[in-house]
Amino acid sequence: MNLFANFHLSVVSFPKRLINLWGSAGFAQRVPGIRRILLPAGLWLGIASALYMYPNVVRYVSLVLVADRGADQEPAGQAGALLQQEIEEMDKKIAARTPKSHYLVINTAANEFSLYKGTQLIKTDKCSTGSYTLLKNGDKQQWMFKTPKGEFRIRNKTRSPVWKKPDWAFVEEGLPVPSPNHSSRFEYGVLGDYSLSLGDGYLIHGTLFQRFIGLPVTHGCVRLNDENLELVFKSLPIGAKVYIY
Amino acid sequence: MVKRIIRLSVYVLLGLVLIVLTMIGAAPARKLRAYEQAAVADSLFMAHVDSAYQAAGLGPLLKEAAYKKALLALAAYDSIAMIISLPDSTVMLAIHGVVIHSSRISGFEQDDVLSKLSPIAYSRMFSVPVQVTGQYSTIVKEPIVERQAPKDTMEASLNAFKPDTLIQNPGFLLMDMEYGIRLVLEQDSLDTPESVKVGRAFRRQLVRQDAERMFLGLSQGTIPDYTPTITLALPLDDLRSVYRALPAIPYVVVRM
């Protein structure tokens, strides 16, 4: 109990005495509010701050004790040279992954495309990609108009393409769906002067509605304006890579 | 007597508070030690560890080598993945080893636990792409707009050539990754009242998660589990592009 009493004396009574001493000395004596409110408030604030800082101090000290201290010194010696060589070899392998010839990168969230040749950026501009519209035809049919993501290749290139309208194009217009090879399915001039096929019916093509370029308005294809379409058509050979994200 | 009991109770309470605060403060060090022990216990990994890992001073080169190994491993994956390079302040998207998007990080905070990892533990964790185990975002992944087919051409003409709504939410993204690491991506400017509100709610959720984990640990009488966090600030447009590009369970390469 003596130990407890001594602890109490040192932990609680000592600061209290200090406060009293300071208080009786002058200003605090004349202004009772300071002794009654501000001093205890200050004391509690001090305790609260100490308690708040305490875990951070423990965190810092314990991390320093556990951490490996040799990690950030300057590298030296033969092991360092060998490691550097290994890194350079890996750099070469990584660089070899980037196509050397032309390739196209399409950002569907921003509706932008970038045409590259190796690491050189040739052109970046607006395009239009899928609208993310889910078209429902009652409970029977539904179509999702989104541009697929991933790595693709140019499968085919066509000048003056003709659009063979799929079923959804008629459903979307409130028209009856004709037979597969009905003449009403074929439209001329609506895809612009060129088209590049990515497979599965997805194309890079032009549009009559160039004011919508930069907006997500397509049925999954990628639309470019006339100038960009010509550049892309002439730059990308069949087999060229197209990255869509 | 009553005074003494009250006084004793206050000391007991103070002692308990100090114990709890010590446990909370020691949680990061415990996590760091767990990472170190896991690396040493991983016999498959340790079989490839040579003397270079033990040599003092090779830390930066070993980290660089781990990053390059992870990039090469990432090139084998078919899906789009994220690369975070804190020394370059860039976030990139890559597929098959080709970088298809690069964005400048406006600001970042890196956890002490991760920056104090030994070369062995760092290489074990970050020389391969890290898998995301769960994610939450205020950005809509696929802004799908549902429409019923028009009954006739008259009804269709009402909607003709009308661009779809552009759904633009404030951007806050949380990714829980392997090894109990948390990645937080935030938009770098809170320029609208909605973004301020959504940002506050997002951070409250993070604090709530931390508090729940802390209380769970403390209630079991153990040092609570700690979640090392990397926080990145990106322009909103880039954040949206990155999030929408990534698959549901993406891989991330981290360089610190």
Short mmCIF file of C-alpha atoms in Angstrom, two decimals:
data_model
loop_
_atom_site.label_atom_id
_atom_site.label_comp_id
_atom_site.label_asym_id
_atom_site.label_seq_id
_atom_site.Cartn_x
_atom_site.Cartn_y
_atom_site.Cartn_z
CA MET A 1 0.00 0.00 0.00
CA ASN A 2 2.97 2.27 0.65
CA LEU A 3 4.08 1.74 -2.92
CA PHE A 4 0.61 2.66 -4.15
CA ALA A 5 0.53 5.75 -1.93
CA ASN A 6 3.94 6.83 -3.20
CA PHE A 7 2.87 6.32 -6.80
CA HIS A 8 -0.26 8.36 -6.24
CA LEU A 9 1.82 11.06 -4.62
CA SER A 10 4.20 11.29 -7.55
CA VAL A 11 1.73 10.88 -10.43
CA VAL A 12 -1.23 12.93 -9.24
CA SER A 13 -0.21 15.08 -6.37
CA PHE A 14 2.97 16.44 -7.87
CA PRO A 15 1.36 18.14 -10.87
CA LYS A 16 -1.46 19.30 -8.58
CA ARG A 17 1.07 20.90 -6.28
CA LEU A 18 2.83 22.51 -9.20
CA ILE A 19 -0.46 23.96 -10.36
CA ASN A 20 -1.26 25.22 -6.92
CA LEU A 21 2.17 26.73 -6.60
CA TRP A 22 1.87 28.50 -9.95
CA GLY A 23 -1.72 29.51 -9.16
CA SER A 24 -0.92 30.99 -5.78
CA ALA A 25 1.98 32.94 -7.19
CA GLY A 26 0.12 35.56 -9.12
CA PHE A 27 -2.28 35.88 -12.03
CA ALA A 28 -4.20 32.63 -11.47
CA GLN A 29 -4.82 33.63 -7.84
CA ARG A 30 -6.55 36.81 -8.91
CA VAL A 31 -8.71 35.16 -11.59
CA PRO A 32 -10.55 32.23 -9.96
CA GLY A 33 -11.83 30.89 -13.32
CA ILE A 34 -8.31 29.98 -14.35
CA ARG A 35 -7.77 27.74 -11.34
CA ARG A 36 -11.17 26.15 -11.50
CA ILE A 37 -11.56 25.59 -15.23
CA LEU A 38 -8.52 26.30 -17.38
CA LEU A 39 -5.91 24.52 -15.29
CA PRO A 40 -7.82 21.22 -14.92
CA ALA A 41 -8.83 21.48 -18.57
CA GLY A 42 -5.18 21.97 -19.52
CA LEU A 43 -4.18 19.01 -17.40
CA TRP A 44 -6.77 16.74 -18.97
CA LEU A 45 -5.87 18.00 -22.42
CA GLY A 46 -2.25 17.13 -21.68
CA ILE A 47 -3.20 13.64 -20.52
CA ALA A 48 -5.43 13.13 -23.58
CA SER A 49 -2.64 14.31 -25.90
CA ALA A 50 -0.17 12.00 -24.24
CA LEU A 51 -2.57 9.07 -24.58
CA TYR A 52 -3.16 9.98 -28.22
CA MET A 53 0.55 10.19 -28.98
CA TYR A 54 1.47 7.13 -26.96
CA PRO A 55 0.44 4.48 -29.58
CA ASN A 56 2.34 6.42 -32.26
CA VAL A 57 5.46 6.40 -30.11
CA VAL A 58 5.02 2.66 -29.50
CA ARG A 59 4.45 2.17 -33.24
CA TYR A 60 7.60 4.08 -34.18
CA VAL A 61 9.83 2.41 -31.59
CA SER A 62 8.55 -1.11 -32.27
CA LEU A 63 8.90 -0.71 -36.04
CA VAL A 64 12.47 0.53 -35.67
CA LEU A 65 13.25 -2.45 -33.48
CA VAL A 66 11.70 -4.99 -35.87
CA ALA A 67 12.84 -3.48 -39.18
CA ASP A 68 15.90 -4.64 -41.08
CA ARG A 69 18.38 -1.74 -40.93
CA GLY A 70 20.78 -2.79 -43.66
CA ALA A 71 18.26 -2.50 -46.48
CA ASP A 72 18.81 1.05 -47.67
CA GLN A 73 22.57 1.36 -47.75
CA GLU A 74 24.47 2.01 -50.97
CA PRO A 75 24.89 -1.10 -53.13
CA ALA A 76 28.43 -2.23 -53.78
CA GLY A 77 30.52 -5.19 -54.84
CA GLN A 78 30.19 -8.02 -57.30
CA ALA A 79 26.73 -9.07 -56.13
CA GLY A 80 25.49 -5.59 -57.00
CA ALA A 81 27.02 -5.72 -60.49
CA LEU A 82 25.47 -9.13 -61.18
CA LEU A 83 22.08 -7.93 -60.01
CA GLN A 84 22.37 -4.83 -62.20
CA GLN A 85 23.12 -7.06 -65.19
CA GLU A 86 20.10 -9.22 -64.39
CA ILE A 87 17.90 -6.11 -64.23
CA GLU A 88 19.18 -4.89 -67.62
CA GLU A 89 18.36 -8.26 -69.20
CA MET A 90 14.86 -8.11 -67.77
CA ASP A 91 14.49 -4.54 -69.09
CA LYS A 92 15.24 -5.80 -72.59
CA LYS A 93 12.63 -8.55 -72.29
CA ILE A 94 10.04 -6.06 -71.04
CA ALA A 95 10.81 -3.59 -73.85
CA ALA A 96 10.47 -6.39 -76.41
CA ARG A 97 6.81 -6.78 -75.42
CA THR A 98 5.85 -3.43 -76.95
CA PRO A 99 5.02 -3.79 -80.68
CA LYS A 100 7.64 -2.23 -82.94
CA SER A 101 5.15 -1.35 -85.67
CA HIS A 102 1.89 0.62 -85.50
CA TYR A 103 -0.73 -0.24 -82.90
CA LEU A 104 -3.86 1.40 -81.54
CA VAL A 105 -4.89 1.98 -77.93
CA ILE A 106 -8.52 2.85 -77.16
CA ASN A 107 -9.73 4.23 -73.83
CA THR A 108 -13.47 3.51 -73.58
CA ALA A 109 -13.95 5.47 -70.34
CA ALA A 110 -12.57 8.67 -71.86
CA ASN A 111 -13.59 7.87 -75.45
CA GLU A 112 -10.09 8.53 -76.72
CA PHE A 113 -7.72 6.69 -78.99
CA SER A 114 -3.94 6.83 -79.33
CA LEU A 115 -2.05 5.61 -82.37
CA TYR A 116 1.53 4.52 -81.71
CA LYS A 117 4.47 3.33 -83.71
CA GLY A 118 6.65 1.48 -81.20
CA THR A 119 6.99 3.84 -78.27
CA GLN A 120 6.31 6.91 -80.43
CA LEU A 121 2.87 8.49 -80.14
CA ILE A 122 1.59 9.35 -83.62
CA LYS A 123 -1.82 10.75 -82.76
CA THR A 124 -4.29 10.94 -79.92
CA ASP A 125 -7.85 12.21 -80.33
CA LYS A 126 -11.48 11.58 -79.48
CA CYS A 127 -13.44 8.55 -80.62
CA SER A 128 -16.77 7.01 -79.69
CA THR A 129 -17.25 3.67 -78.01
CA GLY A 130 -20.10 1.55 -76.64
CA SER A 131 -22.98 3.28 -74.87
CA TYR A 132 -23.52 0.56 -72.25
CA THR A 133 -27.17 0.53 -73.27
CA LEU A 134 -29.02 -2.67 -72.49
CA LEU A 135 -31.73 -2.90 -75.13
CA LYS A 136 -34.56 -5.21 -74.12
CA ASN A 137 -37.12 -6.55 -76.51
CA GLY A 138 -39.68 -7.75 -73.97
CA ASP A 139 -38.46 -10.82 -72.14
CA LYS A 140 -37.38 -12.58 -75.34
CA GLN A 141 -34.22 -10.81 -76.41
CA GLN A 142 -31.67 -8.36 -75.09
CA TRP A 143 -28.48 -6.78 -76.40
CA MET A 144 -25.70 -5.03 -74.51
CA PHE A 145 -23.98 -2.27 -76.48
CA LYS A 146 -20.52 -2.21 -75.00
CA THR A 147 -17.07 -2.23 -76.53
CA PRO A 148 -15.10 -5.33 -75.55
CA LYS A 149 -11.83 -4.85 -73.62
CA GLY A 150 -8.52 -6.57 -74.12
CA GLU A 151 -6.01 -7.22 -76.86
CA PHE A 152 -7.29 -7.57 -80.43
CA ARG A 153 -5.83 -7.73 -83.90
CA ILE A 154 -7.01 -6.17 -87.14
CA ARG A 155 -8.65 -9.10 -88.91
CA ASN A 156 -9.75 -7.37 -92.07
CA LYS A 157 -9.74 -3.97 -93.77
CA THR A 158 -12.45 -2.70 -96.11
CA ARG A 159 -12.81 0.40 -98.28
CA SER A 160 -16.33 1.81 -98.75
CA PRO A 161 -17.83 -0.72 -96.34
CA VAL A 162 -21.46 -1.74 -96.50
CA TRP A 163 -23.26 -2.20 -93.20
CA LYS A 164 -25.30 -5.36 -92.91
CA LYS A 165 -27.75 -4.36 -90.23
CA PRO A 166 -28.13 -6.92 -87.44
CA ASP A 167 -31.48 -7.70 -85.76
CA TRP A 168 -31.03 -5.15 -82.96
CA ALA A 169 -30.78 -2.31 -85.48
CA PHE A 170 -34.39 -3.02 -86.55
CA VAL A 171 -35.62 -3.64 -83.01
CA GLU A 172 -34.06 -0.36 -81.89
CA GLU A 173 -35.88 1.50 -84.68
CA GLY A 174 -39.22 -0.15 -83.89
CA LEU A 175 -39.20 -2.02 -87.21
CA PRO A 176 -40.00 -5.67 -87.89
CA VAL A 177 -36.89 -7.83 -88.25
CA PRO A 178 -36.48 -8.96 -91.89
CA SER A 179 -34.97 -12.22 -93.16
CA PRO A 180 -31.15 -12.58 -92.90
CA ASN A 181 -30.35 -11.49 -96.46
CA HIS A 182 -33.21 -9.08 -97.07
CA SER A 183 -32.24 -5.98 -99.04
CA SER A 184 -33.32 -3.69 -96.19
CA ARG A 185 -30.40 -5.00 -94.13
CA PHE A 186 -27.76 -3.43 -96.39
CA GLU A 187 -26.89 0.22 -95.92
CA TYR A 188 -24.29 2.09 -97.93
CA GLY A 189 -22.13 5.00 -96.74
CA VAL A 190 -23.13 4.94 -93.06
CA LEU A 191 -19.79 3.45 -91.87
CA GLY A 192 -17.61 6.07 -93.56
CA ASP A 193 -14.96 5.43 -96.19
CA TYR A 194 -13.13 2.64 -94.37
CA SER A 195 -13.65 -0.05 -91.78
CA LEU A 196 -11.26 -2.29 -89.85
CA SER A 197 -12.61 -5.50 -88.38
CA LEU A 198 -11.66 -6.64 -84.86
CA GLY A 199 -13.65 -9.88 -85.11
CA ASP A 200 -17.03 -10.92 -83.66
CA GLY A 201 -18.75 -8.14 -85.61
CA TYR A 202 -16.83 -5.31 -83.92
CA LEU A 203 -15.45 -2.69 -86.30
CA ILE A 204 -13.46 0.50 -86.27
CA HIS A 205 -15.36 2.71 -88.70
CA GLY A 206 -16.56 6.22 -89.51
CA THR A 207 -19.94 7.82 -88.94
CA LEU A 208 -22.44 10.26 -90.41
CA PHE A 209 -22.96 11.77 -86.96
CA GLN A 210 -19.52 13.24 -86.36
CA ARG A 211 -20.80 15.65 -83.69
CA PHE A 212 -21.20 12.68 -81.34
CA ILE A 213 -17.51 11.73 -81.59
CA GLY A 214 -16.11 11.70 -78.05
CA LEU A 215 -19.38 10.42 -76.55
CA PRO A 216 -20.26 6.84 -75.62
CA VAL A 217 -22.95 6.36 -78.26
CA THR A 218 -22.03 3.29 -80.31
CA HIS A 219 -23.38 -0.25 -80.28
CA GLY A 220 -19.92 -1.63 -79.42
CA CYS A 221 -17.93 -0.55 -82.47
CA VAL A 222 -15.33 2.21 -82.36
CA ARG A 223 -16.21 5.32 -84.36
CA LEU A 224 -13.60 7.79 -85.60
CA ASN A 225 -13.96 11.01 -87.53
CA ASP A 226 -13.08 10.93 -91.25
CA GLU A 227 -9.53 12.26 -90.87
CA ASN A 228 -8.57 9.91 -88.03
CA LEU A 229 -10.23 6.96 -89.72
CA GLU A 230 -8.11 7.47 -92.82
CA LEU A 231 -4.93 7.78 -90.73
CA VAL A 232 -5.71 4.63 -88.74
CA PHE A 233 -6.72 2.70 -91.86
CA LYS A 234 -3.50 3.59 -93.64
CA SER A 235 -1.28 3.03 -90.59
CA LEU A 236 -2.57 -0.30 -89.27
CA PRO A 237 -1.91 -3.36 -91.43
CA ILE A 238 -3.90 -6.57 -91.04
CA GLY A 239 -2.61 -8.29 -87.92
CA ALA A 240 -1.77 -5.00 -86.14
CA LYS A 241 -2.62 -4.94 -82.46
CA VAL A 242 -5.46 -2.96 -80.95
CA TYR A 243 -5.64 -2.59 -77.17
CA ILE A 244 -9.01 -1.60 -75.76
CA TYR A 245 -9.48 -0.71 -72.09
CA MET B 1 -12.26 3.80 1.90
CA VAL B 2 -14.57 4.80 -0.95
CA LYS B 3 -12.03 7.36 -2.11
CA ARG B 4 -9.31 4.72 -2.13
CA ILE B 5 -11.47 2.34 -4.18
CA ILE B 6 -12.23 5.10 -6.66
CA ARG B 7 -8.57 6.01 -6.86
CA LEU B 8 -7.60 2.37 -7.37
CA SER B 9 -10.23 1.99 -10.06
CA VAL B 10 -8.88 5.02 -11.86
CA TYR B 11 -5.39 3.51 -11.86
CA VAL B 12 -6.66 0.14 -13.04
CA LEU B 13 -8.56 1.87 -15.83
CA LEU B 14 -5.52 3.92 -16.75
CA GLY B 15 -3.41 0.77 -16.77
CA LEU B 16 -5.89 -0.99 -19.05
CA VAL B 17 -5.96 1.99 -21.39
CA LEU B 18 -2.17 1.93 -21.57
CA ILE B 19 -2.15 -1.81 -22.29
CA VAL B 20 -4.73 -1.38 -25.05
CA LEU B 21 -2.84 1.56 -26.53
CA THR B 22 0.41 -0.42 -26.40
CA MET B 23 -1.26 -3.28 -28.27
CA ILE B 24 -2.62 -0.88 -30.88
CA GLY B 25 0.77 0.78 -31.24
CA ALA B 26 2.54 -2.57 -31.55
CA ALA B 27 0.18 -3.88 -34.26
CA PRO B 28 2.23 -2.54 -37.25
CA ALA B 29 5.45 -4.05 -35.89
CA ARG B 30 3.66 -7.36 -35.40
CA LYS B 31 2.51 -7.27 -39.01
CA LEU B 32 6.02 -6.46 -40.19
CA ARG B 33 7.40 -9.37 -38.18
CA ALA B 34 4.68 -11.64 -39.65
CA TYR B 35 5.76 -10.67 -43.19
CA GLU B 36 9.40 -11.37 -42.35
CA GLN B 37 8.60 -14.72 -40.75
CA ALA B 38 6.35 -15.74 -43.64
CA ALA B 39 9.18 -15.05 -46.10
CA VAL B 40 11.67 -17.14 -44.14
CA ALA B 41 9.12 -19.93 -43.72
CA ASP B 42 8.37 -20.03 -47.46
CA SER B 43 10.73 -22.84 -48.45
CA LEU B 44 9.85 -22.58 -52.16
CA PHE B 45 10.83 -18.94 -52.20
CA MET B 46 13.85 -19.35 -49.94
CA ALA B 47 15.24 -22.03 -52.27
CA HIS B 48 15.88 -19.23 -54.80
CA VAL B 49 17.31 -16.80 -52.29
CA ASP B 50 21.06 -16.47 -52.72
CA SER B 51 23.69 -14.58 -50.80
CA ALA B 52 22.77 -11.32 -52.57
CA TYR B 53 19.66 -11.07 -50.42
CA GLN B 54 21.74 -11.30 -47.28
CA ALA B 55 24.27 -8.66 -48.41
CA ALA B 56 23.70 -5.33 -46.78
CA GLY B 57 23.26 -2.42 -49.18
CA LEU B 58 21.60 -4.28 -52.05
CA GLY B 59 18.09 -3.34 -50.94
CA PRO B 60 17.32 -0.81 -53.73
CA LEU B 61 18.65 -3.13 -56.46
CA LEU B 62 16.74 -6.11 -55.07
CA LYS B 63 13.56 -4.01 -55.05
CA GLU B 64 14.17 -3.01 -58.67
CA ALA B 65 14.79 -6.64 -59.62
CA ALA B 66 11.56 -7.67 -57.87
CA TYR B 67 9.65 -5.05 -59.86
CA LYS B 68 11.05 -6.24 -63.18
CA LYS B 69 10.31 -9.88 -62.33
CA ALA B 70 6.73 -8.93 -61.47
CA LEU B 71 6.37 -7.06 -64.79
CA LEU B 72 7.63 -10.08 -66.72
CA ALA B 73 5.25 -12.36 -64.82
CA LEU B 74 2.40 -9.95 -65.53
CA ALA B 75 3.04 -10.16 -69.26
CA ALA B 76 1.86 -13.78 -69.16
CA TYR B 77 -1.63 -12.77 -67.98
CA ASP B 78 -4.41 -12.19 -70.48
CA SER B 79 -6.31 -9.56 -68.56
CA ILE B 80 -5.60 -5.87 -68.00
CA ALA B 81 -3.58 -5.23 -64.85
CA MET B 82 -2.44 -2.23 -62.86
CA ILE B 83 1.16 -1.19 -62.23
CA ILE B 84 1.92 1.23 -59.42
CA SER B 85 5.37 2.76 -59.39
CA LEU B 86 5.75 5.05 -56.41
CA PRO B 87 9.32 6.20 -57.22
CA ASP B 88 8.07 7.40 -60.65
CA SER B 89 4.71 8.61 -59.23
CA THR B 90 2.85 6.76 -61.96
CA VAL B 91 -0.05 4.37 -62.20
CA MET B 92 -0.14 2.34 -65.38
CA LEU B 93 -2.40 -0.17 -67.06
CA ALA B 94 -0.79 -2.99 -68.98
CA ILE B 95 -1.86 -6.00 -70.97
CA HIS B 96 0.55 -8.70 -72.15
CA GLY B 97 3.42 -6.51 -71.00
CA VAL B 98 2.38 -3.49 -73.07
CA VAL B 99 1.65 -0.30 -71.15
CA ILE B 100 -1.61 1.08 -72.53
CA HIS B 101 -2.32 3.85 -70.05
CA SER B 102 -0.17 5.95 -67.79
CA SER B 103 -1.30 8.43 -65.21
CA ARG B 104 0.58 10.76 -62.91
CA ILE B 105 0.01 10.28 -59.19
CA SER B 106 -0.79 13.65 -57.61
CA GLY B 107 0.13 12.48 -54.14
CA PHE B 108 0.60 9.32 -52.14
CA GLU B 109 1.03 7.96 -48.65
CA GLN B 110 2.97 4.80 -48.08
CA ASP B 111 2.74 2.77 -44.92
CA ASP B 112 5.80 2.49 -42.65
CA VAL B 113 5.35 -1.28 -42.49
CA LEU B 114 5.84 -1.62 -46.25
CA SER B 115 8.75 0.78 -46.43
CA LYS B 116 10.57 -1.09 -43.65
CA LEU B 117 10.29 -4.55 -45.24
CA SER B 118 13.56 -6.44 -45.58
CA PRO B 119 14.74 -7.25 -49.14
CA ILE B 120 13.78 -10.90 -48.59
CA ALA B 121 10.23 -10.16 -47.48
CA TYR B 122 9.85 -7.43 -50.13
CA SER B 123 11.01 -9.76 -52.91
CA ARG B 124 8.73 -12.54 -51.77
CA MET B 125 5.70 -10.27 -51.77
CA PHE B 126 6.33 -8.02 -54.76
CA SER B 127 8.37 -10.04 -57.28
CA VAL B 128 5.08 -11.43 -58.56
CA PRO B 129 1.84 -9.56 -59.31
CA VAL B 130 -0.33 -9.19 -56.22
CA GLN B 131 -3.93 -10.28 -56.56
CA VAL B 132 -6.80 -8.06 -55.51
CA THR B 133 -9.14 -10.04 -53.28
CA GLY B 134 -11.96 -7.52 -53.01
CA GLN B 135 -12.78 -4.05 -54.13
CA TYR B 136 -15.25 -1.29 -53.47
CA SER B 137 -15.68 1.86 -55.49
CA THR B 138 -17.93 4.87 -55.74
CA ILE B 139 -17.43 4.69 -59.52
CA VAL B 140 -19.91 2.59 -61.44
CA LYS B 141 -17.99 -0.21 -63.13
CA GLU B 142 -20.35 -0.51 -66.08
CA PRO B 143 -22.72 2.46 -66.41
CA ILE B 144 -25.50 0.38 -67.91
CA VAL B 145 -28.60 2.21 -69.10
CA GLU B 146 -31.55 -0.12 -69.60
CA ARG B 147 -34.01 0.60 -72.42
CA GLN B 148 -37.08 -1.15 -73.70
CA ALA B 149 -37.33 -1.56 -77.44
CA PRO B 150 -39.75 0.97 -79.00
CA LYS B 151 -43.06 -0.40 -80.20
CA ASP B 152 -42.98 1.46 -83.51
CA THR B 153 -40.98 3.97 -85.55
CA MET B 154 -42.84 6.92 -83.96
CA GLU B 155 -41.68 5.93 -80.48
CA ALA B 156 -38.16 5.19 -81.79
CA SER B 157 -37.88 8.64 -83.36
CA LEU B 158 -38.36 10.26 -79.94
CA ASN B 159 -35.08 8.72 -78.76
CA ALA B 160 -33.23 8.91 -82.06
CA PHE B 161 -29.68 10.31 -81.90
CA LYS B 162 -30.02 11.21 -78.26
CA PRO B 163 -26.69 10.49 -76.55
CA ASP B 164 -26.84 8.26 -73.53
CA THR B 165 -26.44 9.72 -70.10
CA LEU B 166 -22.83 9.99 -69.01
CA ILE B 167 -22.75 8.70 -65.46
CA GLN B 168 -19.92 10.50 -63.67
CA ASN B 169 -19.62 9.62 -60.00
CA PRO B 170 -16.99 10.94 -57.61
CA GLY B 171 -13.96 8.62 -57.63
CA PHE B 172 -12.90 6.74 -54.51
CA LEU B 173 -11.62 3.21 -54.80
CA LEU B 174 -10.63 0.65 -52.21
CA MET B 175 -8.79 -2.54 -53.09
CA ASP B 176 -8.02 -5.28 -50.59
CA MET B 177 -4.99 -7.15 -51.79
CA GLU B 178 -3.09 -10.28 -50.86
CA TYR B 179 -0.98 -10.13 -47.68
CA GLY B 180 -3.66 -7.98 -46.04
CA ILE B 181 -2.53 -4.85 -47.87
CA ARG B 182 -5.06 -2.15 -48.64
CA LEU B 183 -4.83 0.09 -51.66
CA VAL B 184 -6.85 3.30 -51.62
CA LEU B 185 -7.18 5.42 -54.75
CA GLU B 186 -8.81 8.80 -54.41
CA GLN B 187 -9.62 11.60 -56.83
CA ASP B 188 -7.12 14.40 -56.30
CA SER B 189 -9.56 17.31 -56.17
CA LEU B 190 -12.77 17.61 -54.21
CA ASP B 191 -14.29 20.20 -56.50
CA THR B 192 -17.99 19.50 -56.01
CA PRO B 193 -20.15 19.27 -52.87
CA GLU B 194 -21.04 15.73 -53.91
CA SER B 195 -17.38 14.67 -54.10
CA VAL B 196 -16.76 16.13 -50.61
CA LYS B 197 -19.76 14.25 -49.23
CA VAL B 198 -18.89 10.97 -50.95
CA GLY B 199 -15.23 11.32 -49.92
CA ARG B 200 -16.20 11.77 -46.27
CA ALA B 201 -18.48 8.74 -46.35
CA PHE B 202 -15.73 6.69 -48.01
CA ARG B 203 -13.17 7.62 -45.35
CA ARG B 204 -15.68 6.96 -42.57
CA GLN B 205 -16.07 3.48 -43.98
CA LEU B 206 -12.31 2.91 -43.86
CA VAL B 207 -12.16 4.12 -40.25
CA ARG B 208 -15.09 1.85 -39.36
CA GLN B 209 -13.33 -1.14 -40.92
CA ASP B 210 -10.16 -0.39 -38.97
CA ALA B 211 -12.08 0.08 -35.72
CA GLU B 212 -13.97 -3.19 -36.20
CA ARG B 213 -10.73 -5.08 -36.81
CA MET B 214 -9.10 -3.42 -33.81
CA PHE B 215 -11.96 -4.25 -31.45
CA LEU B 216 -12.09 -7.80 -32.74
CA GLY B 217 -8.41 -8.27 -31.94
CA LEU B 218 -8.65 -6.61 -28.57
CA SER B 219 -11.75 -8.59 -27.60
CA GLN B 220 -9.72 -11.75 -28.23
CA GLY B 221 -6.94 -10.43 -26.01
CA THR B 222 -4.43 -10.29 -28.86
CA ILE B 223 -2.62 -7.51 -30.66
CA PRO B 224 -5.13 -6.42 -33.31
CA ASP B 225 -4.46 -7.17 -36.96
CA TYR B 226 -3.02 -4.26 -38.88
CA THR B 227 -3.70 -3.35 -42.49
CA PRO B 228 -0.80 -1.61 -44.24
CA THR B 229 -2.29 0.96 -46.58
CA ILE B 230 -1.05 2.65 -49.72
CA THR B 231 -3.08 5.74 -50.58
CA LEU B 232 -2.83 7.33 -54.02
CA ALA B 233 -4.42 10.48 -55.38
CA LEU B 234 -5.16 10.57 -59.11
CA PRO B 235 -7.06 12.88 -61.47
CA LEU B 236 -10.70 11.74 -61.56
CA ASP B 237 -10.71 10.94 -65.28
CA ASP B 238 -7.67 8.71 -64.91
CA LEU B 239 -9.12 7.02 -61.86
CA ARG B 240 -12.30 6.26 -63.78
CA SER B 241 -10.35 4.91 -66.76
CA VAL B 242 -8.21 2.71 -64.52
CA TYR B 243 -11.12 1.31 -62.52
CA ARG B 244 -13.32 0.59 -65.52
CA ALA B 245 -10.48 -1.07 -67.39
CA LEU B 246 -9.64 -3.53 -64.64
CA PRO B 247 -11.36 -6.92 -64.45
CA ALA B 248 -13.30 -8.02 -61.36
CA ILE B 249 -10.26 -9.69 -59.80
CA PRO B 250 -7.29 -7.76 -61.13
CA TYR B 251 -3.57 -8.15 -60.54
CA VAL B 252 -1.41 -5.30 -59.33
CA VAL B 253 2.34 -4.83 -59.58
CA VAL B 254 3.67 -2.56 -56.86
CA ARG B 255 7.04 -0.84 -56.82
CA MET B 256 8.04 1.07 -53.70
#
